[in-house]
Tab-separated table of C-alpha atoms in Angstrom:
chain	number	residue	atom	x	y	z
A	274	MET	CA	-0.477	-9.701	22.404
A	275	HIS	CA	0.876	-10.255	19.366
A	276	PRO	CA	4.462	-8.523	18.433
A	277	GLY	CA	2.118	-7.197	15.435
A	278	ILE	CA	-0.986	-5.673	17.321
A	279	LEU	CA	1.679	-3.946	19.890
A	280	LEU	CA	3.576	-2.623	16.636
A	281	LEU	CA	-0.136	-1.269	15.194
A	282	LEU	CA	-0.767	0.216	18.907
A	283	GLU	CA	2.414	1.954	18.885
A	284	LEU	CA	2.046	3.516	15.503
A	285	GLY	CA	-1.645	4.451	16.760
A	286	ALA	CA	-0.236	5.988	19.656
A	287	ALA	CA	2.355	8.235	17.057
A	288	ARG	CA	0.074	8.750	14.709
A	289	PRO	CA	-4.022	8.667	15.916
A	290	GLU	CA	-5.790	8.683	12.921
A	291	LEU	CA	-3.960	5.102	11.929
A	292	LEU	CA	-5.394	3.941	15.710
A	293	LEU	CA	-6.877	0.681	14.933
A	294	THR	CA	-9.117	-1.012	17.187
A	295	GLY	CA	-11.352	-4.161	17.714
A	296	GLN	CA	-11.716	-6.726	15.413
A	297	ALA	CA	-9.219	-4.902	12.659
A	298	LEU	CA	-6.513	-4.575	15.120
A	299	THR	CA	-6.616	-8.023	16.014
A	300	ASP	CA	-6.845	-9.241	12.142
A	301	GLN	CA	-4.274	-6.563	11.189
A	302	GLY	CA	-1.777	-7.426	13.828
A	303	ARG	CA	-2.086	-11.310	13.085
A	304	VAL	CA	-1.130	-10.223	9.596
A	305	VAL	CA	2.074	-7.840	10.921
A	306	THR	CA	3.058	-10.606	12.914
A	307	VAL	CA	3.141	-13.391	10.140
A	308	MET	CA	5.389	-10.464	8.067
A	309	LEU	CA	7.734	-10.130	11.017
A	310	GLU	CA	8.280	-13.608	11.569
A	311	SER	CA	9.068	-14.204	7.546
A	312	GLY	CA	11.796	-11.544	7.507
A	313	TRP	CA	10.034	-8.095	7.281
A	314	SER	CA	11.774	-5.452	9.942
A	315	ARG	CA	9.441	-3.351	12.345
A	316	ASP	CA	10.860	0.053	10.222
A	317	GLN	CA	9.618	-1.488	6.931
A	318	LEU	CA	6.485	-2.520	7.958
A	319	ARG	CA	6.025	0.923	9.701
A	320	HIS	CA	6.988	2.495	6.553
A	321	VAL	CA	4.353	0.374	4.592
A	322	ILE	CA	1.902	1.394	7.029
A	323	ALA	CA	2.875	5.008	7.782
A	324	ALA	CA	4.895	5.991	5.190
A	325	ARG	CA	1.582	7.409	2.914
A	326	PRO	CA	-0.759	9.921	3.939
A	327	LEU	CA	-4.535	8.865	4.126
A	328	PRO	CA	-6.514	9.507	1.375
A	329	HIS	CA	-9.224	12.910	1.425
A	330	PRO	CA	-11.482	12.133	2.357
A	331	VAL	CA	-11.592	8.227	3.826
A	332	ARG	CA	-14.097	6.741	1.848
A	333	THR	CA	-13.712	3.177	3.667
A	334	THR	CA	-12.489	2.187	7.241
A	335	VAL	CA	-8.620	2.849	8.160
A	336	GLY	CA	-8.545	-0.512	8.897
A	337	ALA	CA	-9.193	-1.047	5.316
A	338	ILE	CA	-6.883	1.260	3.978
A	339	ILE	CA	-4.080	-0.881	6.342
A	340	ALA	CA	-5.159	-4.079	5.267
A	341	ALA	CA	-4.537	-2.768	1.364
A	342	ARG	CA	-1.186	-1.774	2.292
A	343	LEU	CA	-0.430	-5.053	4.003
A	344	ARG	CA	-1.590	-7.028	0.948
A	345	ALA	CA	0.330	-5.270	-1.440
A	346	ALA	CA	3.567	-5.047	0.464
A	347	GLN	CA	3.135	-9.084	0.780
A	348	ALA	CA	2.830	-9.504	-2.877
A	349	TYR	CA	6.593	-9.258	-2.453
A	350	PRO	CA	9.400	-10.950	-0.553
A	351	PRO	CA	10.688	-9.296	2.595
A	352	PRO	CA	13.170	-6.803	1.414
A	353	THR	CA	15.912	-8.329	3.299
A	354	LEU	CA	15.493	-11.394	1.119
A	355	ALA	CA	14.935	-9.464	-2.250
A	356	ALA	CA	18.195	-8.283	-1.707
A	357	ASP	CA	20.178	-11.565	-1.291
A	358	HIS	CA	19.622	-12.109	-4.899
A	359	HIS	CA	21.531	-9.238	-5.982
A	360	ASP	CA	25.111	-10.120	-5.185
A	361	ALA	CA	25.883	-11.750	-7.973
A	362	PRO	CA	26.703	-8.912	-10.946
A	363	VAL	CA	24.169	-8.760	-13.732
A	364	TRP	CA	26.259	-9.984	-16.507
A	365	ASP	CA	26.729	-13.170	-14.305
A	366	THR	CA	23.196	-14.414	-14.443
A	367	PRO	CA	21.334	-15.887	-17.469
A	368	GLN	CA	19.274	-13.774	-19.606
A	369	PRO	CA	15.904	-14.926	-20.169
A	370	GLN	CA	14.812	-16.224	-23.458
A	371	PRO	CA	12.424	-14.177	-25.477
A	372	VAL	CA	9.401	-15.739	-25.653
A	373	THR	CA	8.118	-16.301	-29.250
A	374	GLY	CA	4.678	-16.587	-30.514
A	375	SER	CA	1.503	-15.132	-29.385
A	376	ALA	CA	0.172	-14.836	-25.453
A	377	ALA	CA	-2.917	-17.479	-26.743
A	378	THR	CA	-0.337	-19.978	-28.138
A	379	ARG	CA	1.792	-19.813	-24.407
A	380	THR	CA	0.985	-22.739	-22.116
A	381	VAL	CA	-0.116	-21.732	-18.593
A	382	SER	CA	3.542	-22.005	-17.239
A	383	GLU	CA	4.718	-20.441	-19.610
A	384	ALA	CA	2.510	-17.174	-18.673
A	385	LEU	CA	3.025	-17.485	-15.205
A	386	THR	CA	6.737	-17.772	-15.605
A	387	TYR	CA	7.431	-14.839	-18.081
A	388	ARG	CA	7.629	-11.151	-16.922
A	389	ALA	CA	7.042	-8.620	-19.481
A	390	LEU	CA	9.436	-6.296	-17.636
A	391	THR	CA	12.884	-7.123	-17.074
A	392	GLU	CA	13.679	-6.056	-13.612
A	393	CYS	CA	13.021	-7.613	-9.830
A	394	ALA	CA	9.982	-6.852	-8.517
A	395	GLY	CA	10.567	-6.092	-5.436
A	396	CYS	CA	13.146	-3.532	-5.688
A	397	GLY	CA	13.455	-2.719	-9.456
A	398	PHE	CA	17.024	-3.967	-9.492
A	399	PRO	CA	17.603	-4.548	-13.784
A	400	GLY	CA	18.506	-7.814	-14.487
């Protein structure tokens, strides 16, 4: 059994409304295992999956809701890795240069690297 499957079974035992079985358990268990291997802690993953209540009424499967929560969390680096780049004070990091011109004149690489918000996507730390 993968560590991710064990974590999901523990969550299901503690909160029966989050219990996954069958293919959903296998698929989401693999996702959780990969996240554990990439630096997410068990407590962080429990928080991602179970901190918010399920919608009422549930219009999809619980497996789909958990999958969406995991996908949303995977969009950012693990919190332990995201916190590592905040060791230096904000004033020591160079400020990004403002992008001039309209969005239509930017190249694809400029558009991908431009951030309208000047805060960390993972934790909201300004800078």
